[in-house]
């Protein structure tokens, strides 16, 4: 649904390669690419083809029209061969593999045919977070990949979607819980700092909208849909209305939260760290989008996002009071 002049010249759809396509978010990217009419390719490691748990997924990819290419981020020749067949690369590897994109960047540079690269970020903006000294290089590695892309002059778009809705929101920001509380709730810091939660399928749709849009070239695309930006106090109030019950509030100060982060071994403290980053420091929302990049909701108003309220509706239906 891009406007005239925002698509690739000639109106043709770019050929899209998804790396990490068998992962949860990668599957959403494949679906979104196909739904938008892009010839879609998936880079799949050779051992994956023989895995029983992956065979059904790969068959469904093929049946949907996805071209499966054998290769991996560790195999330069396979990367080069795959890149020569496409126009756009979207990488959705886990955070533990972020630095493995360096070989991919080298291959993109050598191939010389990639019109847009979307690296594996899909979280808070690594150039904006204020907690780099505490994150065990989680964001530092993503920022390092950005600098590599920019140094090589590779056309790119960075997607900053902050939290996926399946992370922290299902527990109402309560570390250790898998479902929202029905008796007491911990409020971190003031409880008034807002964070952003976007459903993975919606992030994928925004991402695919951006790949042929000249406005997003070499920009950061921020996702902050109005129905997806909430403070912890607001989330708690919404939840109380949905379950028809007031919860006991346990307030955790910034100092207490920091103490817990430092006393809890990594990676067991990672949820606490992300809560501190988003709901105390405000790393999702402390800066204006206009001064830093582009607003996905303004560029693509046709994208209908699943709101936080709708997500909590589904959770309340499954919760016993």
Rosetta silent file (secondary structure, phi, psi, omega in degrees, C-alpha in Angstrom):
SEQUENCE: XXXXXXXXXXXXXXXXXXXXXXXXXXXXXXXXXXXXXXXXXXXXXXXXXXXXXXXXXXXXXXXXXXXXXXXXXXXXXXXXXXXXXXXXXXXXXXXXXXXXXXXXXXXXXXXXXXXXXXXXXXXXXXXXXXXXXXXXXXXXXXXXXXXXXXXXXXXXXXXXXXXXXXXXXXXXXXXXXXXXXXXXXXXXXXXXXXXXXXXXXXXXXXXXXXXXXXXXXXXXXXXXXXXXXXXXXXXXXXXXXXXXXXXXXXXXXXXXXXXXXXXXXXXXXXXXXXXXXXXXXXXXXXXXXXXXXXXXXXXXXXXXXXXXXXXXXXXXXXXXX
SCORE:     score description
SCORE:     0.000 S_00000001
   1 L     0.000   24.200  178.565    0.000    0.000    0.000 S_00000001
   2 L   -68.690  149.479 -179.945    2.960    2.314   -0.552 S_00000001
   3 L   -77.662  162.073  178.323    2.203    5.592   -2.266 S_00000001
   4 L   -57.059  132.788  179.728    3.462    6.424   -5.757 S_00000001
   5 L    93.436  -11.142 -179.085    7.167    7.254   -5.588 S_00000001
   6 L  -100.859  -13.398  177.357    7.704    5.314   -2.375 S_00000001
   7 L   -89.137  170.558  172.305    8.112    1.912   -4.001 S_00000001
   8 L   -55.326  144.381 -178.686   11.057    0.561   -5.882 S_00000001
   9 H   -52.376  136.326  179.403   11.369    2.164   -9.304 S_00000001
  10 H    88.465   -7.123  177.175    8.991    0.631  -11.807 S_00000001
  11 H    80.017   -0.261 -179.978    6.609   -0.539   -9.099 S_00000001
  12 L   -74.320  154.337 -179.988    8.160   -4.016   -8.916 S_00000001
  13 L   -89.688  134.252  178.663    8.477   -5.723   -5.571 S_00000001
  14 L   -63.746  148.231  172.823   11.951   -6.308   -4.184 S_00000001
  15 L   -82.803  126.095 -170.226   13.175   -9.851   -3.724 S_00000001
  16 E  -113.306  127.716  173.787   13.537  -10.361    0.022 S_00000001
  17 E  -105.169  123.874  175.814   15.931  -12.696    1.827 S_00000001
  18 E  -103.889  123.777  175.573   15.095  -13.471    5.461 S_00000001
  19 E  -105.160  127.560 -171.285   17.954  -14.774    7.594 S_00000001
  20 L    90.602   27.252 -172.836   16.760  -16.475   10.772 S_00000001
  21 L   -67.549  -23.356 -178.308   13.503  -17.381    9.033 S_00000001
  22 L   -85.375   -7.537  176.240   12.814  -20.476   11.151 S_00000001
  23 L   -76.127  169.661 -176.214   12.807  -18.484   14.396 S_00000001
  24 H   -58.503  -50.662  179.924    9.615  -17.120   15.903 S_00000001
  25 H   -73.683  -35.624  177.733   10.058  -13.571   14.629 S_00000001
  26 H   -57.669  -38.779  177.816   11.685  -14.756   11.400 S_00000001
  27 H   -62.576  -37.949  178.127    8.516  -16.673   10.561 S_00000001
  28 H   -66.419  -36.627  177.555    6.489  -13.484   10.983 S_00000001
  29 H   -64.642  -41.391  177.982    8.850  -11.666    8.611 S_00000001
  30 H   -61.253  -47.006  179.638    8.397  -14.399    6.009 S_00000001
  31 H   -59.851  -44.686 -177.909    4.600  -14.165    6.331 S_00000001
  32 H   -65.941  -38.905  179.064    4.651  -10.364    6.068 S_00000001
  33 H   -64.805  -45.308  177.797    6.926  -10.432    3.032 S_00000001
  34 H   -63.071  -43.248 -178.436    4.703  -12.941    1.244 S_00000001
  35 H   -61.792  -30.299 -179.913    1.551  -11.015    2.193 S_00000001
  36 L   -86.839    1.658  175.756    3.014   -7.877    0.635 S_00000001
  37 L    84.751   16.066  179.218    3.699   -9.731   -2.620 S_00000001
  38 L   -83.277  134.786  165.814    7.487   -9.892   -2.385 S_00000001
  39 L   -58.314  121.857 -167.539    9.360  -12.838   -3.906 S_00000001
  40 E  -118.952  133.631 -178.545   10.616  -14.266   -0.629 S_00000001
  41 E  -123.114  149.711  177.368   13.718  -16.312    0.120 S_00000001
  42 E  -129.392  127.423  175.154   14.888  -17.943    3.356 S_00000001
  43 E   -85.897  120.595 -174.475   18.488  -18.788    4.201 S_00000001
  44 E  -125.540  129.879  177.489   18.446  -22.118    6.019 S_00000001
  45 L   -65.575  143.095 -175.415   21.391  -23.937    7.564 S_00000001
  46 H   -55.478  -42.218  179.632   21.957  -27.372    6.041 S_00000001
  47 H   -61.657  -25.399 -178.212   21.420  -29.304    9.330 S_00000001
  48 H   -64.202  -32.930 -178.273   17.987  -27.689    9.673 S_00000001
  49 H   -62.640  -27.131 -177.666   16.713  -29.520    6.600 S_00000001
  50 L   -98.159    1.009  178.501   17.171  -32.874    8.360 S_00000001
  51 L   -81.006  127.066 -177.900   15.622  -31.817   11.667 S_00000001
  52 H   -60.543  -39.139 -176.819   12.238  -33.435   12.234 S_00000001
  53 H   -71.852  -15.204 -178.608   10.900  -30.417   14.142 S_00000001
  54 H  -103.527  -16.208 -173.464   11.784  -28.083   11.250 S_00000001
  55 H   -62.224  -40.357 -179.722   10.691  -30.178    8.278 S_00000001
  56 H   -64.004  -42.463  179.327    7.005  -29.248    8.573 S_00000001
  57 H   -63.598  -44.854 -178.926    7.836  -25.539    8.740 S_00000001
  58 H   -65.012  -36.621  176.561   10.148  -25.742    5.734 S_00000001
  59 H   -64.506  -39.800  179.099    7.504  -27.615    3.759 S_00000001
  60 H   -67.192  -36.764  174.349    4.971  -24.919    4.615 S_00000001
  61 H   -57.755  -51.218 -177.786    7.452  -22.260    3.473 S_00000001
  62 H   -60.680  -42.779 -179.711    7.897  -24.021    0.140 S_00000001
  63 H   -63.546  -27.965 -179.287    4.155  -24.505   -0.291 S_00000001
  64 L   -85.166   -5.158  178.648    3.663  -20.763    0.289 S_00000001
  65 L   103.045    6.800  179.158    6.143  -19.909   -2.439 S_00000001
  66 L   -76.560  133.772  174.417    9.267  -19.280   -0.348 S_00000001
  67 E   -88.411  119.858 -178.948   12.550  -20.177   -2.055 S_00000001
  68 E   -90.896  126.813  179.473   14.765  -22.066    0.398 S_00000001
  69 E  -118.097  130.783  177.686   18.499  -21.415    0.104 S_00000001
  70 E   -79.220  133.365  178.516   21.122  -23.448    1.936 S_00000001
  71 L   167.897  175.515  179.444   23.649  -21.352    3.807 S_00000001
  72 L  -155.654  166.431  179.421   24.692  -19.799    7.097 S_00000001
  73 L   -69.512  -11.909  179.251   26.240  -16.691    8.577 S_00000001
  74 L   -97.077   -4.697 -174.051   29.505  -18.623    8.970 S_00000001
  75 L  -114.854   97.059 -174.741   29.719  -19.660    5.292 S_00000001
  76 H   -60.160  -47.275  179.968   30.850  -16.750    3.111 S_00000001
  77 H   -58.710  -39.248  179.833   30.392  -18.467   -0.290 S_00000001
  78 H   -67.927  -36.303  176.839   26.824  -19.478    0.589 S_00000001
  79 H   -63.487  -46.404 -178.257   26.029  -15.930    1.707 S_00000001
  80 H   -61.998  -42.557  179.418   27.423  -14.475   -1.508 S_00000001
  81 H   -63.702  -41.264  179.647   25.457  -16.930   -3.639 S_00000001
  82 H   -67.201  -43.402 -176.606   22.223  -16.143   -1.767 S_00000001
  83 H   -62.909  -32.592 -178.732   22.722  -12.377   -1.921 S_00000001
  84 L   -66.915  -12.311 -177.498   23.136  -12.410   -5.710 S_00000001
  85 L   -98.772   -4.172 -171.568   19.538  -13.624   -6.005 S_00000001
  86 L  -133.530  173.437  178.388   17.846  -10.861   -3.969 S_00000001
  87 L  -111.127  -29.526 -172.705   17.503   -7.094   -3.466 S_00000001
  88 E  -130.216  140.579  175.719   16.771   -6.839    0.264 S_00000001
  89 E  -122.364  126.504  173.044   18.138   -8.664    3.305 S_00000001
  90 E  -116.697  121.973 -178.104   16.302   -8.814    6.641 S_00000001
  91 E  -105.887  130.773 -177.764   18.245  -10.466    9.453 S_00000001
  92 L  -133.483   43.088  179.069   16.400  -11.855   12.470 S_00000001
  93 L   -79.015  158.819  178.539   19.043  -13.878   14.292 S_00000001
  94 L   -63.477  161.203 -178.263   19.061  -14.046   18.115 S_00000001
  95 H   -58.931  -29.034 -179.977   20.990  -11.455   20.116 S_00000001
  96 H   -66.901  -17.581 -178.517   23.673  -14.062   20.844 S_00000001
  97 H  -109.183   11.031 -173.555   24.501  -14.103   17.117 S_00000001
  98 H   -55.726  -45.203 -176.640   24.414  -10.367   16.447 S_00000001
  99 H   -69.936  -15.941  176.577   28.156  -10.038   15.794 S_00000001
 100 H   -68.595   -9.533  175.879   27.973  -12.907   13.286 S_00000001
 101 H   -71.869  -10.330 -179.548   26.402  -10.354   10.948 S_00000001
 102 H   -61.552  -41.407  177.927   29.895   -8.979   10.278 S_00000001
 103 H   -66.847  -36.468  176.563   30.560  -11.660    7.667 S_00000001
 104 H   -62.529  -42.642  178.498   27.142  -10.923    6.155 S_00000001
 105 H   -61.114  -41.627  177.367   28.036   -7.230    5.919 S_00000001
 106 H   -61.532  -42.189  179.694   31.257   -8.174    4.126 S_00000001
 107 H   -66.646  -40.024  178.022   29.288  -10.357    1.715 S_00000001
 108 H   -61.598  -42.969  179.151   26.724   -7.598    1.076 S_00000001
 109 H   -61.084  -44.223 -178.083   29.553   -5.194    0.277 S_00000001
 110 H   -71.423  -38.005 -178.697   31.149   -7.651   -2.140 S_00000001
 111 H   -63.924  -41.827  174.781   27.872   -8.669   -3.804 S_00000001
 112 L    70.902   13.426 -175.828   27.082   -5.040   -4.563 S_00000001
 113 L  -119.084   -1.627 -174.945   23.432   -5.709   -5.400 S_00000001
 114 L   -84.389  122.266 -177.573   21.620   -5.232   -2.075 S_00000001
 115 L   -87.004  -20.743  179.452   19.362   -2.168   -2.080 S_00000001
 116 E  -157.250  134.577  175.671   18.424   -2.390    1.610 S_00000001
 117 E  -121.099  125.660  174.168   19.735   -4.224    4.673 S_00000001
 118 E  -108.806  103.755 -178.255   17.676   -4.531    7.856 S_00000001
 119 L   -75.050  166.452 -179.599   20.038   -5.832   10.565 S_00000001
 120 L   -77.184   99.739  174.296   18.934   -7.862   13.545 S_00000001
 121 L  -126.674  -83.893  173.278   17.949   -5.260   16.162 S_00000001
 122 L    52.148   52.316  177.371   14.192   -5.113   16.763 S_00000001
 123 L  -159.024 -148.724  174.404   14.396   -3.685   20.272 S_00000001
 124 L   -69.863  154.163  179.553   15.347   -0.402   21.914 S_00000001
 125 L   -67.524  116.274 -177.216   17.592    1.899   19.887 S_00000001
 126 L   -65.338  -18.877  177.203   21.163    0.885   20.840 S_00000001
 127 L   -87.124   -2.762 -178.448   22.354    4.436   20.188 S_00000001
 128 L  -114.636  -19.673 -175.996   19.804    5.826   22.674 S_00000001
 129 L   -63.774  146.214 -174.674   19.924    3.466   25.656 S_00000001
 130 L  -107.692   16.773 -171.979   21.386    4.985   28.826 S_00000001
 131 L  -129.143   31.967 -173.593   22.437    1.740   30.499 S_00000001
 132 H   -61.231  -28.131 -177.659   25.305    0.459   28.339 S_00000001
 133 H   -76.012   -5.287 -174.438   27.544   -0.187   31.334 S_00000001
 134 H  -115.858   -5.667 -165.533   25.054   -2.697   32.757 S_00000001
 135 L   -99.369   10.389 -179.169   23.887   -4.749   29.776 S_00000001
 136 L    53.065   41.413  175.560   26.806   -7.166   29.284 S_00000001
 137 L    68.380   14.786  179.472   27.326   -5.671   25.798 S_00000001
 138 H   -55.869  -51.204 -179.212   23.763   -6.507   24.666 S_00000001
 139 H   -85.342  -28.382  179.271   23.297   -3.082   23.050 S_00000001
 140 H   -59.193  -40.222  179.962   26.995   -2.415   22.449 S_00000001
 141 H   -65.803  -39.366  178.967   27.117   -5.299   19.962 S_00000001
 142 H   -67.616  -38.950  176.999   24.102   -3.975   18.079 S_00000001
 143 H   -65.737  -35.994  178.459   25.656   -0.501   17.938 S_00000001
 144 H   -62.435  -40.801  177.167   28.887   -2.083   16.676 S_00000001
 145 H   -64.750  -39.026  175.905   26.981   -3.673   13.789 S_00000001
 146 H   -57.283  -46.215 -177.992   25.449   -0.286   12.966 S_00000001
 147 H   -64.755  -36.390  177.747   28.892    1.269   12.721 S_00000001
 148 H   -63.889  -43.434  179.434   30.104   -1.561   10.447 S_00000001
 149 H   -61.544  -46.476 -177.046   27.118   -1.038    8.120 S_00000001
 150 H   -68.227  -37.780  178.835   27.677    2.712    7.997 S_00000001
 151 H   -61.892  -37.846 -178.209   31.430    2.375    7.459 S_00000001
 152 L   -84.835   -3.675  178.535   30.823    0.157    4.417 S_00000001
 153 L    67.482   32.441 -178.646   28.168    2.520    3.039 S_00000001
 154 L   -83.252  127.581  177.710   25.524   -0.194    2.902 S_00000001
 155 L   -62.875  132.672 -170.137   21.957    1.111    2.376 S_00000001
 156 E  -148.564  167.383  165.301   19.999    0.253    5.489 S_00000001
 157 E  -142.082  133.443  176.257   17.040    0.814    7.760 S_00000001
 158 E  -100.758  133.647 -179.544   17.128    0.191   11.506 S_00000001
 159 E  -106.360  115.467  179.284   13.891   -0.965   13.149 S_00000001
 160 E  -109.268   98.082 -175.545   13.412    0.182   16.745 S_00000001
 161 L  -107.629   -5.679  179.962   10.298   -1.560   18.089 S_00000001
 162 L    68.369 -120.536 -178.648   11.319   -1.773   21.776 S_00000001
 163 E   -93.215  141.846  164.058    9.573   -4.760   23.472 S_00000001
 164 E   -72.675  150.759 -178.174    7.662   -7.516   21.745 S_00000001
 165 L   -65.145  -23.529 -178.940    4.280   -7.981   23.422 S_00000001
 166 L   -78.941   -4.489 -179.674    5.155  -11.525   24.453 S_00000001
 167 L  -104.866  124.151  176.933    7.985  -10.209   26.640 S_00000001
 168 L    69.204  -38.884 -177.579    7.205   -8.994   30.211 S_00000001
 169 H   -61.568  -40.517 -179.859    3.670   -7.866   29.341 S_00000001
 170 H   -60.796  -19.164  176.782    2.075  -11.324   29.920 S_00000001
 171 H  -103.015    4.626 -173.816    3.253  -11.137   33.555 S_00000001
 172 L    58.439   42.373  176.896    2.343   -7.445   33.926 S_00000001
 173 L    62.649   43.078  179.398    6.068   -6.691   34.317 S_00000001
 174 L  -117.236  100.624 -178.098    6.534   -9.172   37.184 S_00000001
 175 L   -56.070  135.021  178.713    9.851  -11.048   36.923 S_00000001
 176 L    94.228  -16.543  178.827    9.463  -14.769   37.541 S_00000001
 177 L   -98.540  150.133  176.845    5.762  -14.873   36.686 S_00000001
 178 L  -106.646  -13.898  178.119    4.291  -16.239   33.453 S_00000001
 179 L  -131.989  160.660 -178.041    0.808  -14.817   33.976 S_00000001
 180 L   -65.833  149.922  179.509   -0.432  -11.514   35.413 S_00000001
 181 L   -72.807  155.502  177.637   -0.816  -11.304   39.216 S_00000001
 182 L  -123.367    6.025  179.522   -4.227  -11.388   40.848 S_00000001
 183 L  -131.278  -51.410 -179.510   -3.287  -10.284   44.373 S_00000001
 184 E  -138.022  154.111 -176.941   -0.187   -8.068   44.526 S_00000001
 185 E  -139.772  137.194  175.266    1.983   -6.282   41.998 S_00000001
 186 E   -86.220  131.377  176.551    5.488   -4.792   42.127 S_00000001
 187 E  -111.320  121.424 -174.989    5.782   -1.239   40.804 S_00000001
 188 E   -95.784  129.355 -176.795    9.323   -0.293   39.790 S_00000001
 189 L    66.561 -143.101 -179.489   10.499    3.270   40.312 S_00000001
 190 L   -73.390  -23.012 -175.303    7.742    5.883   40.112 S_00000001
 191 L    82.809   -0.864 -175.563    5.608    3.636   37.928 S_00000001
 192 L  -102.871   -6.235 -179.194    4.980    6.586   35.600 S_00000001
 193 L   -78.914  134.866 -173.056    7.707    6.003   33.001 S_00000001
 194 E   -96.789  142.909  175.466    6.304    4.667   29.732 S_00000001
 195 E  -124.469  171.944 -173.429    7.521    1.719   27.677 S_00000001
 196 E  -122.854  132.743  177.582    6.468    0.314   24.311 S_00000001
 197 E  -127.366  122.201 -179.285    5.102   -3.161   23.483 S_00000001
 198 E  -128.320  135.458 -179.953    4.441   -4.191   19.861 S_00000001
 199 L   -66.226  142.176 -175.512    3.229   -7.560   18.609 S_00000001
 200 H   -57.566  -41.324 -179.852    5.803   -9.430   16.498 S_00000001
 201 H   -63.745  -33.363  177.817    3.504   -9.781   13.492 S_00000001
 202 H   -71.789  -39.564  176.036    2.939   -6.003   13.528 S_00000001
 203 H   -59.467  -42.772  179.409    6.683   -5.336   13.751 S_00000001
 204 H   -62.034  -41.697  179.606    7.139   -7.609   10.737 S_00000001
 205 H   -63.541  -46.209  176.984    4.475   -5.723    8.778 S_00000001
 206 H   -59.277  -42.650 -178.300    6.082   -2.344    9.508 S_00000001
 207 H   -60.071  -46.858 -178.976    9.488   -3.752    8.555 S_00000001
 208 H   -67.740  -33.601  175.301    8.284   -5.003    5.181 S_00000001
 209 H   -59.396  -32.985 -172.426    6.521   -1.671    4.529 S_00000001
 210 H   -80.641  -20.797 -166.448    9.871    0.087    4.947 S_00000001
 211 L   -68.738  -29.434  178.467   12.059   -1.952    2.595 S_00000001
 212 L  -108.299   13.653 -177.091   10.961   -0.307   -0.674 S_00000001
 213 L   -97.220  116.036 -177.773   10.210    3.098    0.842 S_00000001
 214 H   -63.820  -23.288 -178.477   12.786    5.732   -0.112 S_00000001
 215 H   -67.014  -26.364 -175.637   11.842    7.775    2.975 S_00000001
 216 H   -95.452    2.276 -178.385   13.295    5.131    5.305 S_00000001
 217 L   -63.206  124.095  179.180   16.632    4.772    3.502 S_00000001
 218 L    59.976   33.482  179.740   19.498    5.060    6.010 S_00000001
 219 E  -123.706  165.904  169.654   17.044    6.000    8.776 S_00000001
 220 E   -96.522  127.419  175.664   15.811    4.597   12.077 S_00000001
 221 E  -100.942  113.908 -178.981   12.152    3.573   11.950 S_00000001
 222 E   -95.721  136.366  176.792   10.619    3.882   15.418 S_00000001
 223 L  -110.267  108.576  176.816    7.485    1.980   16.361 S_00000001
 224 L  -138.106   59.548  179.791    5.456    3.730   19.062 S_00000001
 225 L   -57.035  141.790 -172.922    1.777    3.167   18.176 S_00000001
 226 H   -59.139  -30.625 -179.732   -0.394    5.215   20.528 S_00000001
 227 H   -86.677   11.396 -175.251   -2.210    2.153   21.855 S_00000001
 228 H  -127.054   11.980 -177.196    1.045    0.421   22.715 S_00000001
 229 E  -118.610  111.004 -173.982    2.791    2.962   24.974 S_00000001
 230 E  -143.570  149.809  170.682    2.033    2.612   28.688 S_00000001
 231 E   -86.375  167.902  179.389    3.511    3.157   32.124 S_00000001
 232 H   -68.156  -36.146  176.271    3.433    0.434   34.744 S_00000001
 233 H   -61.890  -41.511  179.505    0.846    2.345   36.770 S_00000001
 234 H   -66.363  -40.895  178.602   -1.381    2.566   33.677 S_00000001
 235 H   -62.487  -41.408 -179.869   -0.949   -1.132   32.916 S_00000001
 236 H   -64.271  -43.521  179.072   -1.871   -2.011   36.492 S_00000001
 237 H   -61.814  -42.969  178.208   -4.989    0.170   36.391 S_00000001
 238 H   -60.871  -44.102 -178.487   -6.095   -1.422   33.114 S_00000001
 239 H   -65.280  -40.629  179.039   -5.547   -4.890   34.543 S_00000001
 240 H   -60.789  -39.860  178.522   -7.473   -4.094   37.725 S_00000001
 241 H   -65.306  -41.567 -176.323  -10.465   -2.989   35.651 S_00000001
 242 H   -67.601  -34.346 -178.824  -10.318   -6.143   33.526 S_00000001
 243 H   -97.839   -4.910  177.771  -10.240   -8.508   36.516 S_00000001
 244 L    66.069   38.258 -175.667  -12.549   -6.368   38.680 S_00000001
 245 L  -155.305  139.115  175.404  -10.151   -6.302   41.597 S_00000001
 246 L   -83.547  138.737  178.975   -7.653   -3.920   43.206 S_00000001
 247 L  -101.807  147.806  173.449   -4.114   -5.231   43.632 S_00000001
 248 E   -72.168  128.449 -178.393   -1.781   -4.572   46.538 S_00000001
 249 E   -95.076  125.277  174.560    1.034   -2.311   45.301 S_00000001
 250 E  -111.148  111.762 -175.159    4.600   -3.106   46.378 S_00000001
 251 E   -89.391  125.989  178.714    6.858   -0.214   45.405 S_00000001
 252 E  -108.429  116.332 -177.818   10.444   -1.043   44.446 S_00000001
 253 L   -71.615  164.373  177.067   12.702    2.012   44.410 S_00000001
 254 H   -58.641  -41.369 -179.628   15.340    2.603   41.767 S_00000001
 255 H   -64.284  -41.628  178.574   18.029    1.895   44.366 S_00000001
 256 H   -65.451  -39.495  179.166   16.414   -1.402   45.373 S_00000001
 257 H   -65.923  -44.361  177.962   16.080   -2.467   41.746 S_00000001
 258 H   -60.596  -39.515  178.483   19.708   -1.630   41.010 S_00000001
 259 H   -61.769  -42.651  179.129   20.767   -3.611   44.074 S_00000001
 260 H   -64.863  -39.516  179.395   18.826   -6.637   42.823 S_00000001
 261 H   -61.846  -45.505 -176.658   20.376   -6.313   39.361 S_00000001
 262 H   -72.349  -28.810 -177.496   23.904   -6.221   40.776 S_00000001
 263 H   -87.811  -15.729 -179.460   23.309   -9.052   43.256 S_00000001
 264 L   -95.785  126.932 -177.703   21.651  -11.390   40.760 S_00000001
 265 L   -63.271  147.508  172.631   24.059  -13.253   38.466 S_00000001
 266 L   -77.219  138.284    8.684   23.877  -12.724   34.702 S_00000001
 267 L   -95.966   11.224 -178.192   21.845  -13.821   32.766 S_00000001
 268 L   -64.433  -19.057 -178.233   19.297  -14.392   35.541 S_00000001
 269 L   -94.047    8.086 -171.522   19.112  -10.614   36.048 S_00000001
 270 H   -65.634  -37.562  177.773   18.298   -9.785   32.429 S_00000001
 271 H   -63.360  -41.616  178.540   14.575   -9.169   33.030 S_00000001
 272 H   -61.973  -40.265  178.570   15.419   -6.822   35.889 S_00000001
 273 H   -61.327  -47.510 -178.094   17.861   -4.983   33.633 S_00000001
 274 H   -66.441  -33.585  174.962   15.303   -4.478   30.871 S_00000001
 275 H   -64.202  -43.628  178.370   12.730   -3.285   33.417 S_00000001
 276 H   -61.307  -46.222 -178.995   15.251   -0.766   34.728 S_00000001
 277 H   -60.593  -47.951 -173.482   16.104    0.385   31.202 S_00000001
 278 H   -83.759  -46.113 -168.987   12.499    0.805   30.031 S_00000001
 279 H   -99.093   -7.178  174.658   10.459    1.627   33.140 S_00000001
 280 H  -114.094  -53.173 -179.724   12.989    3.587   35.206 S_00000001
 281 L   -78.992  -23.014  178.187   15.423    5.176   32.749 S_00000001
 282 L    76.520   32.105 -174.221   12.783    5.530   30.029 S_00000001
 283 L   -63.133  -17.451  177.676   14.989    4.251   27.217 S_00000001
 284 L   -81.826  -29.099 -164.839   11.984    3.642   24.957 S_00000001
 285 L  -135.462    3.694 -173.924   10.430    7.076   25.183 S_00000001
 286 L   -72.459  -14.792 -177.664   12.705    9.726   26.719 S_00000001
 287 L  -115.956  158.063  178.697   13.569   11.221   23.316 S_00000001
 288 L   -84.760  141.852  178.378   11.406   12.593   20.519 S_00000001
 289 L   -65.644  -40.236 -176.338   11.115   10.549   17.334 S_00000001
 290 L   -56.134  -32.494 -177.877   11.228   13.671   15.143 S_00000001
 291 L   -86.138   -5.249 -170.666   14.757   14.457   16.323 S_00000001
 292 L  -127.755  -22.481 -176.388   16.026   10.916   15.832 S_00000001
 293 L   179.046 -142.643 -176.387   14.275    9.165   12.945 S_00000001
 294 E  -122.482  149.256 -178.639   10.870    8.360   11.497 S_00000001
 295 E   -95.578  115.574 -178.333    7.571    7.338   13.099 S_00000001
 296 H   -58.547  -37.810 -178.464    6.230    4.083   11.655 S_00000001
 297 H   -67.495  -31.307  177.577    2.637    4.912   12.581 S_00000001
 298 H   -76.243  -38.584 -179.692    2.812    8.205   10.674 S_00000001
 299 H   -71.506  -36.298 -173.245    4.434    6.652    7.599 S_00000001
 300 L  -129.014   68.035 -176.774    2.103    3.642    7.487 S_00000001
 301 L   -65.171  -15.049  179.484   -1.244    4.603    9.046 S_00000001
 302 L   -75.422  -15.352 -178.897   -2.888    1.629    7.318 S_00000001
 303 L   -75.714  117.712 -179.139   -1.065   -0.830    9.588 S_00000001
 304 L   -92.769  110.883 -176.610   -3.530   -1.948   12.255 S_00000001
 305 L   -90.114  145.171  168.757   -1.624   -2.810   15.440 S_00000001
 306 L   -72.267  120.586 -176.130   -2.730   -5.117   18.212 S_00000001
 307 L   -80.594  164.543  174.943   -2.979   -2.756   21.186 S_00000001
 308 H   -61.017  -39.937  178.612   -1.777   -3.421   24.709 S_00000001
 309 H   -59.626  -41.678  178.227   -5.405   -3.331   25.842 S_00000001
 310 H   -66.100  -37.421  176.890   -6.307   -6.072   23.385 S_00000001
 311 H   -63.441  -43.888  178.932   -3.374   -8.136   24.570 S_00000001
 312 H   -68.411  -30.062  174.488   -4.503   -7.758   28.184 S_00000001
 313 H   -58.580  -46.609 -179.494   -8.045   -8.698   27.144 S_00000001
 314 H   -64.153  -38.809  178.491   -6.761  -12.045   25.913 S_00000001
 315 H   -66.609  -39.276 -178.267   -4.779  -12.530   29.110 S_00000001
 316 H   -66.764  -32.218  179.218   -7.786  -11.743   31.323 S_00000001
 317 H   -67.113  -24.115 -179.049   -9.872  -14.336   29.504 S_00000001
 318 L  -100.497    2.823 -174.742   -7.332  -16.983   30.501 S_00000001
 319 L  -102.707  131.538  176.211   -6.866  -15.806   34.084 S_00000001
 320 L   -94.612  127.767 -179.763   -8.706  -17.293   37.052 S_00000001
 321 L   -91.803    0.000    0.000   -9.421  -14.824   39.846 S_00000001
